[in-house]
């Protein structure tokens, strides 16, 4: 039966379960007494919800604390082994697959380096399938225990009837690839296990906003700096985060050709692929047979040699130009969205951040309007190279919370749009 606001009793129970699970997850262990003010629920509602969650195996006791003049209060926490998620980063140099328990403790990991034919669809599908099998076997977890598989990919993702998630990855040659359907065809996972496929910058943003440098901010931008560049915007208006194709803003008219085919994109100057290409064009020596990660390490070593060594002026000049382009690109984000924080992640961002961050900040401030530039902080992300994988695992976890700790129905076509609910509340705490 629906009330005046259209919510049914079932909706209210699900909302109460969600509130208790989230508070225990982010602030626990907590007692029943503490859960009341933390969730806004009455003591009776808290007791009923906690009893349900304990019966479902989702919540467990975690010791006790003394109370003023009364019996010790039992502490409660989310049970780590009550569910498992797989997070996958389809990156630019490798595919990373991680298996996590409900508290996002990594239980197993697999990696598949990408070859020169790196984005051939069937090759990626094979890496993902093999990696899922490997991590489940390595941790001794059955596929029926999975809450879902989250995957971060390059490109724009849309959901289509019967096909599920379809990826438009222009820079990697993917034209409307029905990735979810390809993964389900021949998969060893039960049909009841949902896939949550999203842009890699968005999954990076999810991770940093939940557990990293974005926690506590209501307006933030998380930048993914790898072979190319992208960003995730989080504001009260788009609290679930939105991937923005920041790398394809035009920063130079009739400039270098980008991987997307256009001229003058930021990615054509600031992505690791273009950075290395510019270094080679200026006379830099790229290590023979090295992948992008090794080549970038060589560039950094040339620009910043050990104490007493002579710096390569070409490498230094290319890096400084890259810092200016990044700063100018960030100034566009600052002027458009006026964020509190900007966080730089991705494998290349993490490698370059310590060296380039002061210069990037200086250029961003010089190109942006003074008022929003004076209110923003620019830092390197805190979660390291595994952030996209962790963020991908958060997608099924957030959906699980939104359902009040209930698993997705087997017949469902995919995750409801509610998987992102209450992100602003989670971040604020």
CSV table of C-alpha atoms in Angstrom, one decimal:
chain,number,residue,atom,x,y,z
A,1,UNK,CA,0.0,0.0,0.0
A,2,UNK,CA,1.4,3.4,-1.0
A,3,UNK,CA,1.3,6.4,1.3
A,4,UNK,CA,0.6,10.0,0.3
A,5,UNK,CA,4.1,10.5,-1.0
A,6,UNK,CA,3.9,7.3,-3.1
A,7,UNK,CA,6.2,5.3,-0.9
A,8,UNK,CA,5.0,1.8,0.2
A,9,UNK,CA,5.8,0.0,3.4
A,10,UNK,CA,8.3,-2.0,1.5
A,11,UNK,CA,10.0,1.2,0.3
A,12,UNK,CA,10.2,2.4,3.9
A,13,UNK,CA,11.7,-0.8,5.2
A,14,UNK,CA,14.2,-0.8,2.4
A,15,UNK,CA,15.1,2.8,3.2
A,16,UNK,CA,15.5,2.0,6.9
A,17,UNK,CA,17.8,-1.0,6.1
A,18,UNK,CA,19.8,1.2,3.8
A,19,UNK,CA,20.3,3.9,6.4
A,20,UNK,CA,21.5,1.4,9.1
A,21,UNK,CA,23.8,-0.4,6.7
A,22,UNK,CA,25.4,2.8,5.5
A,23,UNK,CA,26.0,4.2,8.9
A,24,UNK,CA,27.5,1.0,10.1
A,25,UNK,CA,29.6,0.7,7.0
A,26,UNK,CA,31.1,4.2,7.1
A,27,UNK,CA,31.0,5.0,10.9
A,28,UNK,CA,30.8,1.6,12.6
A,29,UNK,CA,31.1,-0.2,14.8
A,30,UNK,CA,28.2,1.5,16.5
A,31,UNK,CA,25.7,0.5,19.2
A,32,UNK,CA,22.0,0.4,18.7
A,33,UNK,CA,21.8,3.5,20.9
A,34,UNK,CA,24.2,5.4,18.6
A,35,UNK,CA,22.3,4.3,15.4
A,36,UNK,CA,19.2,6.2,16.4
A,37,UNK,CA,20.6,9.7,16.1
A,38,UNK,CA,22.9,8.7,13.3
A,39,UNK,CA,20.1,7.5,11.1
A,40,UNK,CA,17.1,9.5,12.4
A,41,UNK,CA,15.2,6.3,13.2
A,42,UNK,CA,13.3,5.6,16.4
A,43,UNK,CA,14.8,3.1,18.8
A,44,UNK,CA,12.1,0.6,17.9
A,45,UNK,CA,12.8,0.9,14.2
A,46,UNK,CA,16.5,0.5,14.8
A,47,UNK,CA,15.9,-2.6,16.9
A,48,UNK,CA,13.7,-4.1,14.2
A,49,UNK,CA,16.1,-3.3,11.3
A,50,UNK,CA,19.1,-4.6,13.2
A,51,UNK,CA,17.3,-7.8,14.1
A,52,UNK,CA,16.5,-8.3,10.4
A,53,UNK,CA,20.0,-7.6,9.2
A,54,UNK,CA,21.6,-9.9,11.8
A,55,UNK,CA,19.1,-12.7,10.8
A,56,UNK,CA,20.2,-12.1,7.1
A,57,UNK,CA,23.8,-12.4,8.1
A,58,UNK,CA,24.7,-8.9,7.0
A,59,UNK,CA,25.4,-7.4,10.5
A,60,UNK,CA,27.3,-9.0,13.4
A,61,UNK,CA,28.4,-8.1,16.9
A,62,UNK,CA,31.8,-6.5,17.3
A,63,UNK,CA,32.4,-6.3,21.0
A,64,UNK,CA,30.9,-3.9,23.6
A,65,UNK,CA,31.5,-0.6,25.3
A,66,UNK,CA,30.7,0.5,28.8
A,67,UNK,CA,27.6,2.7,29.2
A,68,UNK,CA,26.9,5.3,32.0
A,69,UNK,CA,25.5,3.2,34.9
A,70,UNK,CA,23.9,0.5,32.7
A,71,UNK,CA,24.8,-2.6,31.0
A,72,UNK,CA,27.6,-2.6,28.4
A,73,UNK,CA,26.4,-1.6,24.9
A,74,UNK,CA,26.9,-4.2,22.1
A,75,UNK,CA,28.7,-2.8,19.1
A,76,UNK,CA,27.6,-3.8,15.6
A,77,UNK,CA,29.3,-3.8,12.3
A,78,UNK,CA,28.7,-5.0,8.7
A,79,UNK,CA,29.8,-8.6,8.4
A,80,UNK,CA,32.7,-8.7,5.9
A,81,UNK,CA,32.0,-12.1,4.5
A,82,UNK,CA,28.3,-11.6,3.9
A,83,UNK,CA,28.9,-10.6,0.3
A,84,UNK,CA,31.6,-10.3,-2.4
A,85,UNK,CA,32.2,-8.0,-5.4
A,86,UNK,CA,34.5,-8.1,-8.3
A,87,UNK,CA,36.0,-4.8,-9.6
A,88,UNK,CA,37.7,-4.6,-13.0
A,89,UNK,CA,39.7,-1.9,-14.5
A,90,UNK,CA,39.9,-2.1,-18.3
A,91,UNK,CA,42.9,0.2,-18.4
A,92,UNK,CA,45.3,1.4,-21.1
A,93,UNK,CA,48.2,-0.9,-20.3
A,94,UNK,CA,46.6,-3.8,-18.5
A,95,UNK,CA,43.3,-5.3,-17.3
A,96,UNK,CA,43.1,-5.5,-13.5
A,97,UNK,CA,40.6,-7.8,-11.7
A,98,UNK,CA,40.1,-7.8,-8.0
A,99,UNK,CA,37.8,-9.8,-5.7
A,100,UNK,CA,36.6,-7.9,-2.6
A,101,UNK,CA,34.6,-8.8,0.5
A,102,UNK,CA,31.8,-6.5,1.7
A,103,UNK,CA,34.2,-4.2,3.4
A,104,UNK,CA,36.3,-3.8,0.2
A,105,UNK,CA,39.2,-5.8,1.6
A,106,UNK,CA,40.9,-7.4,-1.5
A,107,UNK,CA,40.9,-11.1,-1.3
A,108,UNK,CA,42.4,-11.9,-4.7
A,109,UNK,CA,43.9,-10.1,-7.7
A,110,UNK,CA,44.7,-10.9,-11.3
A,111,UNK,CA,46.3,-8.8,-14.0
A,112,UNK,CA,46.5,-9.2,-17.8
A,113,UNK,CA,49.0,-6.9,-19.6
A,114,UNK,CA,47.7,-5.6,-22.9
A,115,UNK,CA,49.7,-6.1,-26.1
A,116,UNK,CA,49.9,-3.9,-29.2
A,117,UNK,CA,46.5,-5.2,-30.3
A,118,UNK,CA,45.3,-4.2,-26.9
A,119,UNK,CA,41.7,-3.1,-27.4
A,120,UNK,CA,40.5,-5.9,-29.7
A,121,UNK,CA,37.1,-6.6,-28.1
A,122,UNK,CA,37.3,-10.4,-27.9
A,123,UNK,CA,40.8,-10.1,-26.3
A,124,UNK,CA,39.4,-7.8,-23.6
A,125,UNK,CA,36.4,-10.1,-23.0
A,126,UNK,CA,38.8,-13.1,-22.7
A,127,UNK,CA,41.0,-11.3,-20.2
A,128,UNK,CA,37.9,-10.3,-18.1
A,129,UNK,CA,36.4,-13.8,-18.1
A,130,UNK,CA,39.7,-15.5,-17.3
A,131,UNK,CA,40.5,-13.0,-14.6
A,132,UNK,CA,37.1,-13.5,-12.9
A,133,UNK,CA,37.7,-17.3,-12.9
A,134,UNK,CA,41.2,-16.8,-11.5
A,135,UNK,CA,40.2,-14.6,-8.6
A,136,UNK,CA,37.2,-16.7,-7.6
A,137,UNK,CA,39.3,-19.8,-7.6
A,138,UNK,CA,42.2,-18.1,-5.8
A,139,UNK,CA,39.9,-17.0,-2.9
A,140,UNK,CA,37.7,-20.1,-2.9
A,141,UNK,CA,34.6,-18.0,-3.4
A,142,UNK,CA,31.7,-19.5,-5.3
A,143,UNK,CA,30.1,-17.3,-8.0
A,144,UNK,CA,26.7,-17.5,-6.3
A,145,UNK,CA,28.2,-15.4,-3.5
A,146,UNK,CA,28.8,-12.4,-5.8
A,147,UNK,CA,26.7,-9.2,-5.5
A,148,UNK,CA,27.9,-8.2,-8.9
A,149,UNK,CA,30.8,-7.4,-11.2
A,150,UNK,CA,31.8,-3.8,-11.7
A,151,UNK,CA,33.8,-2.7,-14.7
A,152,UNK,CA,35.5,0.6,-15.5
A,153,UNK,CA,36.1,1.1,-19.2
A,154,UNK,CA,37.4,3.9,-21.5
A,155,UNK,CA,34.5,5.7,-23.3
A,156,UNK,CA,30.9,6.6,-23.0
A,157,UNK,CA,28.5,3.9,-21.6
A,158,UNK,CA,24.8,3.6,-22.2
A,159,UNK,CA,22.3,0.9,-21.3
A,160,UNK,CA,20.1,-0.5,-24.1
A,161,UNK,CA,17.2,-2.9,-23.9
A,162,UNK,CA,18.3,-6.6,-24.2
A,163,UNK,CA,21.9,-5.6,-24.8
A,164,UNK,CA,22.7,-4.1,-21.4
A,165,UNK,CA,25.7,-1.9,-21.2
A,166,UNK,CA,27.0,-0.7,-24.6
A,167,UNK,CA,30.4,1.1,-24.8
A,168,UNK,CA,31.2,3.9,-27.3
A,169,UNK,CA,35.0,4.2,-27.1
A,170,UNK,CA,36.0,6.3,-30.0
A,171,UNK,CA,39.7,6.7,-28.9
A,172,UNK,CA,40.1,2.9,-28.7
A,173,UNK,CA,38.2,1.9,-31.8
A,174,UNK,CA,35.0,0.7,-30.0
A,175,UNK,CA,31.9,1.6,-31.8
A,176,UNK,CA,28.8,0.7,-29.9
A,177,UNK,CA,30.3,-2.5,-28.4
A,178,UNK,CA,27.7,-4.5,-26.5
A,179,UNK,CA,30.2,-5.4,-23.8
A,180,UNK,CA,27.7,-6.8,-21.3
A,181,UNK,CA,26.2,-9.1,-23.8
A,182,UNK,CA,29.7,-10.3,-25.0
A,183,UNK,CA,30.6,-11.0,-21.4
A,184,UNK,CA,27.4,-12.9,-20.6
A,185,UNK,CA,27.7,-15.1,-23.8
A,186,UNK,CA,29.6,-18.1,-22.6
A,187,UNK,CA,30.2,-16.8,-19.1
A,188,UNK,CA,30.5,-19.2,-16.2
A,189,UNK,CA,28.7,-16.7,-13.9
A,190,UNK,CA,25.0,-17.3,-13.2
A,191,UNK,CA,22.6,-15.0,-15.0
A,192,UNK,CA,21.6,-13.7,-11.6
A,193,UNK,CA,25.0,-11.9,-11.1
A,194,UNK,CA,24.5,-8.3,-12.4
A,195,UNK,CA,27.2,-6.4,-14.4
A,196,UNK,CA,27.8,-2.7,-13.6
A,197,UNK,CA,29.8,-1.2,-16.4
A,198,UNK,CA,30.7,2.5,-16.3
A,199,UNK,CA,33.3,5.0,-17.5
A,200,UNK,CA,36.7,4.5,-15.8
A,201,UNK,CA,36.9,8.1,-14.7
A,202,UNK,CA,33.6,7.7,-12.9
A,203,UNK,CA,34.7,4.6,-11.1
A,204,UNK,CA,37.9,6.4,-10.0
A,205,UNK,CA,35.7,9.2,-8.8
A,206,UNK,CA,33.5,6.8,-6.8
A,207,UNK,CA,36.5,5.4,-5.0
A,208,UNK,CA,38.1,8.8,-4.2
A,209,UNK,CA,34.7,10.2,-3.0
A,210,UNK,CA,33.9,7.2,-0.8
A,211,UNK,CA,37.3,6.5,0.7
A,212,UNK,CA,40.0,8.9,-0.7
A,213,UNK,CA,40.8,12.6,-1.0
A,214,UNK,CA,37.2,13.5,-2.0
A,215,UNK,CA,35.6,12.4,1.2
A,216,UNK,CA,33.8,15.3,2.9
A,217,UNK,CA,33.5,17.4,-0.3
A,218,UNK,CA,30.2,18.2,-2.0
A,219,UNK,CA,31.7,19.7,-5.1
A,220,UNK,CA,34.7,17.8,-6.5
A,221,UNK,CA,36.3,16.8,-9.7
A,222,UNK,CA,38.4,13.6,-10.0
A,223,UNK,CA,40.8,13.5,-13.0
A,224,UNK,CA,41.9,10.3,-14.6
A,225,UNK,CA,45.3,10.9,-16.2
A,226,UNK,CA,46.6,7.9,-18.1
A,227,UNK,CA,47.3,7.4,-21.8
A,228,UNK,CA,44.4,9.8,-22.3
A,229,UNK,CA,42.6,12.0,-19.8
A,230,UNK,CA,39.1,12.1,-18.4
A,231,UNK,CA,37.3,13.4,-15.4
A,232,UNK,CA,34.4,12.7,-13.0
A,233,UNK,CA,32.3,15.6,-11.7
A,234,UNK,CA,30.4,15.4,-8.4
A,235,UNK,CA,28.1,18.2,-7.3
A,236,UNK,CA,24.8,18.3,-5.3
A,237,UNK,CA,23.1,18.4,-8.7
A,238,UNK,CA,24.9,15.3,-10.0
A,239,UNK,CA,25.5,13.6,-6.6
A,240,UNK,CA,26.2,10.2,-8.2
A,241,UNK,CA,29.0,11.6,-10.3
A,242,UNK,CA,29.1,12.2,-14.0
A,243,UNK,CA,31.9,11.3,-16.4
A,244,UNK,CA,32.9,14.3,-18.6
A,245,UNK,CA,34.9,14.0,-21.7
A,246,UNK,CA,37.4,16.6,-20.4
A,247,UNK,CA,40.2,15.2,-22.6
A,248,UNK,CA,38.4,16.3,-25.7
A,249,UNK,CA,38.0,20.0,-24.9
A,250,UNK,CA,39.8,22.0,-27.6
A,251,UNK,CA,42.9,23.7,-26.1
A,252,UNK,CA,44.5,24.7,-29.4
A,253,UNK,CA,42.8,25.6,-32.7
A,254,UNK,CA,44.2,23.5,-35.6
A,255,UNK,CA,46.5,21.8,-33.1
A,256,UNK,CA,47.8,18.2,-32.9
A,257,UNK,CA,45.5,15.5,-34.0
A,258,UNK,CA,44.0,13.5,-31.1
A,259,UNK,CA,43.3,9.8,-30.9
A,260,UNK,CA,39.6,10.7,-31.4
A,261,UNK,CA,40.4,12.2,-34.8
A,262,UNK,CA,39.8,15.8,-33.9
A,263,UNK,CA,42.4,18.6,-33.8
A,264,UNK,CA,43.7,20.4,-30.7
A,265,UNK,CA,42.1,18.3,-27.9
A,266,UNK,CA,43.6,18.5,-24.4
A,267,UNK,CA,44.4,14.7,-24.7
A,268,UNK,CA,46.6,15.4,-27.7
A,269,UNK,CA,48.9,17.3,-25.4
A,270,UNK,CA,48.4,16.1,-21.9
A,271,UNK,CA,47.8,12.3,-22.2
A,272,UNK,CA,50.8,10.1,-21.5
A,273,UNK,CA,50.6,8.7,-25.1
A,274,UNK,CA,50.9,12.2,-26.6
A,275,UNK,CA,53.4,13.3,-24.0
A,276,UNK,CA,55.8,10.5,-25.0
A,277,UNK,CA,55.1,11.2,-28.7
A,278,UNK,CA,56.1,14.9,-28.2
A,279,UNK,CA,59.2,13.8,-26.4
A,280,UNK,CA,60.2,11.6,-29.3
A,281,UNK,CA,59.5,14.4,-31.8
A,282,UNK,CA,61.7,16.8,-29.9
A,283,UNK,CA,64.6,14.3,-30.0
A,284,UNK,CA,64.0,12.3,-26.8
A,285,UNK,CA,65.1,8.6,-26.9
A,286,UNK,CA,62.2,6.3,-26.2
A,287,UNK,CA,63.3,2.9,-24.7
A,288,UNK,CA,63.1,0.3,-27.4
A,289,UNK,CA,60.2,-2.1,-26.9
A,290,UNK,CA,59.1,-0.4,-23.7
A,291,UNK,CA,55.4,0.0,-22.9
A,292,UNK,CA,53.9,3.4,-21.9
A,293,UNK,CA,54.6,2.9,-18.2
A,294,UNK,CA,58.3,2.1,-18.7
A,295,UNK,CA,58.7,4.9,-21.3
A,296,UNK,CA,57.2,7.4,-18.9
A,297,UNK,CA,59.5,6.3,-16.1
A,298,UNK,CA,62.4,6.8,-18.5
A,299,UNK,CA,61.2,10.3,-19.3
A,300,UNK,CA,60.9,11.2,-15.6
A,301,UNK,CA,64.4,9.7,-15.0
A,302,UNK,CA,65.8,11.9,-17.7
A,303,UNK,CA,64.2,15.1,-16.5
A,304,UNK,CA,64.9,14.4,-12.8
A,305,UNK,CA,68.1,12.3,-12.6
A,306,UNK,CA,69.6,11.2,-9.3
A,307,UNK,CA,71.5,13.8,-7.4
A,308,UNK,CA,74.6,14.9,-9.3
A,309,UNK,CA,73.2,13.8,-12.7
A,310,UNK,CA,72.5,16.2,-15.6
A,311,UNK,CA,68.9,16.8,-16.4
A,312,UNK,CA,67.7,16.3,-20.0
A,313,UNK,CA,66.5,19.8,-21.1
A,314,UNK,CA,64.2,18.3,-23.7
A,315,UNK,CA,62.5,16.1,-21.2
A,316,UNK,CA,62.1,19.0,-18.8
A,317,UNK,CA,60.7,21.2,-21.4
A,318,UNK,CA,58.1,18.6,-22.5
A,319,UNK,CA,57.0,18.0,-18.9
A,320,UNK,CA,56.7,21.7,-18.2
A,321,UNK,CA,54.6,22.2,-21.3
A,322,UNK,CA,52.4,19.3,-20.3
A,323,UNK,CA,52.0,20.8,-16.8
A,324,UNK,CA,50.8,24.0,-18.5
A,325,UNK,CA,48.3,22.2,-20.7
A,326,UNK,CA,47.0,20.3,-17.6
A,327,UNK,CA,46.7,23.5,-15.6
A,328,UNK,CA,44.9,25.3,-18.5
A,329,UNK,CA,42.6,22.3,-18.8
A,330,UNK,CA,41.9,22.3,-15.1
A,331,UNK,CA,41.1,26.1,-15.2
A,332,UNK,CA,38.2,25.3,-17.6
A,333,UNK,CA,36.9,22.8,-15.0
A,334,UNK,CA,37.4,25.4,-12.2
A,335,UNK,CA,35.6,28.2,-14.2
A,336,UNK,CA,32.7,25.9,-15.3
A,337,UNK,CA,32.0,24.0,-12.1
A,338,UNK,CA,33.7,25.9,-9.2
A,339,UNK,CA,34.7,22.7,-7.3
A,340,UNK,CA,36.1,22.6,-3.8
A,341,UNK,CA,38.6,20.0,-4.7
A,342,UNK,CA,40.3,18.6,-7.8
A,343,UNK,CA,42.1,15.2,-7.4
A,344,UNK,CA,44.5,13.8,-10.0
A,345,UNK,CA,44.6,10.0,-10.3
A,346,UNK,CA,45.3,7.4,-13.0
A,347,UNK,CA,48.7,5.6,-13.4
A,348,UNK,CA,50.3,8.6,-15.2
A,349,UNK,CA,48.8,11.1,-12.9
A,350,UNK,CA,50.2,9.3,-9.9
A,351,UNK,CA,53.7,9.0,-11.5
A,352,UNK,CA,53.8,12.6,-12.5
A,353,UNK,CA,51.9,14.2,-9.7
A,354,UNK,CA,54.7,14.6,-7.2
A,355,UNK,CA,56.9,16.4,-9.8
A,356,UNK,CA,54.3,18.4,-11.8
A,357,UNK,CA,51.8,19.3,-9.1
A,358,UNK,CA,53.3,22.7,-8.1
A,359,UNK,CA,53.5,23.8,-11.7
A,360,UNK,CA,50.0,22.5,-12.5
A,361,UNK,CA,48.6,24.5,-9.6
A,362,UNK,CA,50.4,27.6,-10.7
A,363,UNK,CA,49.2,27.4,-14.3
A,364,UNK,CA,45.6,26.5,-13.2
A,365,UNK,CA,45.5,29.6,-11.0
A,366,UNK,CA,46.9,31.8,-13.8
A,367,UNK,CA,44.3,30.7,-16.4
A,368,UNK,CA,41.3,30.5,-14.1
A,369,UNK,CA,39.1,33.3,-12.7
A,370,UNK,CA,40.5,34.5,-9.3
A,371,UNK,CA,37.5,33.8,-7.1
A,372,UNK,CA,36.9,30.1,-8.0
A,373,UNK,CA,40.7,29.5,-8.3
A,374,UNK,CA,41.2,30.8,-4.8
A,375,UNK,CA,38.7,28.4,-3.3
A,376,UNK,CA,39.8,25.1,-4.9
A,377,UNK,CA,42.5,22.7,-3.8
A,378,UNK,CA,44.4,20.5,-6.3
A,379,UNK,CA,46.0,17.4,-5.1
A,380,UNK,CA,47.0,13.8,-6.1
A,381,UNK,CA,44.4,11.1,-5.3
A,382,UNK,CA,45.0,9.0,-2.2
A,383,UNK,CA,44.0,5.6,-3.3
A,384,UNK,CA,46.9,4.7,-5.6
A,385,UNK,CA,46.9,2.7,-8.9
A,386,UNK,CA,44.1,0.3,-7.7
A,387,UNK,CA,41.5,3.2,-7.4
A,388,UNK,CA,39.6,2.4,-10.6
A,389,UNK,CA,39.4,-1.3,-9.6
A,390,UNK,CA,38.1,-0.4,-6.1
A,391,UNK,CA,35.7,2.1,-7.6
A,392,UNK,CA,34.4,-0.5,-10.0
A,393,UNK,CA,33.7,-2.8,-7.0
A,394,UNK,CA,31.8,0.0,-5.3
A,395,UNK,CA,29.2,-0.1,-8.1
A,396,UNK,CA,27.6,-3.4,-7.1
A,397,UNK,CA,28.1,-2.5,-3.4
A,398,UNK,CA,26.3,0.8,-3.7
A,399,UNK,CA,23.4,-1.0,-5.6
A,400,UNK,CA,23.3,-3.6,-2.8
A,401,UNK,CA,23.0,-0.8,-0.2
A,402,UNK,CA,20.3,1.0,-2.3
A,403,UNK,CA,18.3,-2.3,-2.2
A,404,UNK,CA,18.5,-2.4,1.6
A,405,UNK,CA,21.0,-5.3,1.5
A,406,UNK,CA,18.8,-7.4,-0.8
A,407,UNK,CA,20.4,-9.0,-3.8
A,408,UNK,CA,19.3,-8.1,-7.3
A,409,UNK,CA,16.4,-10.0,-8.7
A,410,UNK,CA,17.6,-12.6,-11.3
A,411,UNK,CA,15.0,-11.4,-13.9
A,412,UNK,CA,16.1,-7.8,-13.7
A,413,UNK,CA,17.6,-6.4,-16.9
A,414,UNK,CA,20.2,-4.5,-15.0
A,415,UNK,CA,20.9,-2.3,-12.1
A,416,UNK,CA,18.3,0.3,-11.3
A,417,UNK,CA,19.3,4.0,-11.5
A,418,UNK,CA,19.2,4.1,-7.7
A,419,UNK,CA,22.7,2.5,-7.3
A,420,UNK,CA,24.1,6.0,-6.7
A,421,UNK,CA,21.6,7.2,-4.1
A,422,UNK,CA,22.8,9.1,-1.1
A,423,UNK,CA,26.3,9.7,-2.4
A,424,UNK,CA,26.3,13.3,-1.2
A,425,UNK,CA,25.3,12.1,2.3
A,426,UNK,CA,28.0,9.4,2.4
A,427,UNK,CA,30.6,11.9,1.2
A,428,UNK,CA,29.5,14.6,3.8
A,429,UNK,CA,30.3,12.1,6.6
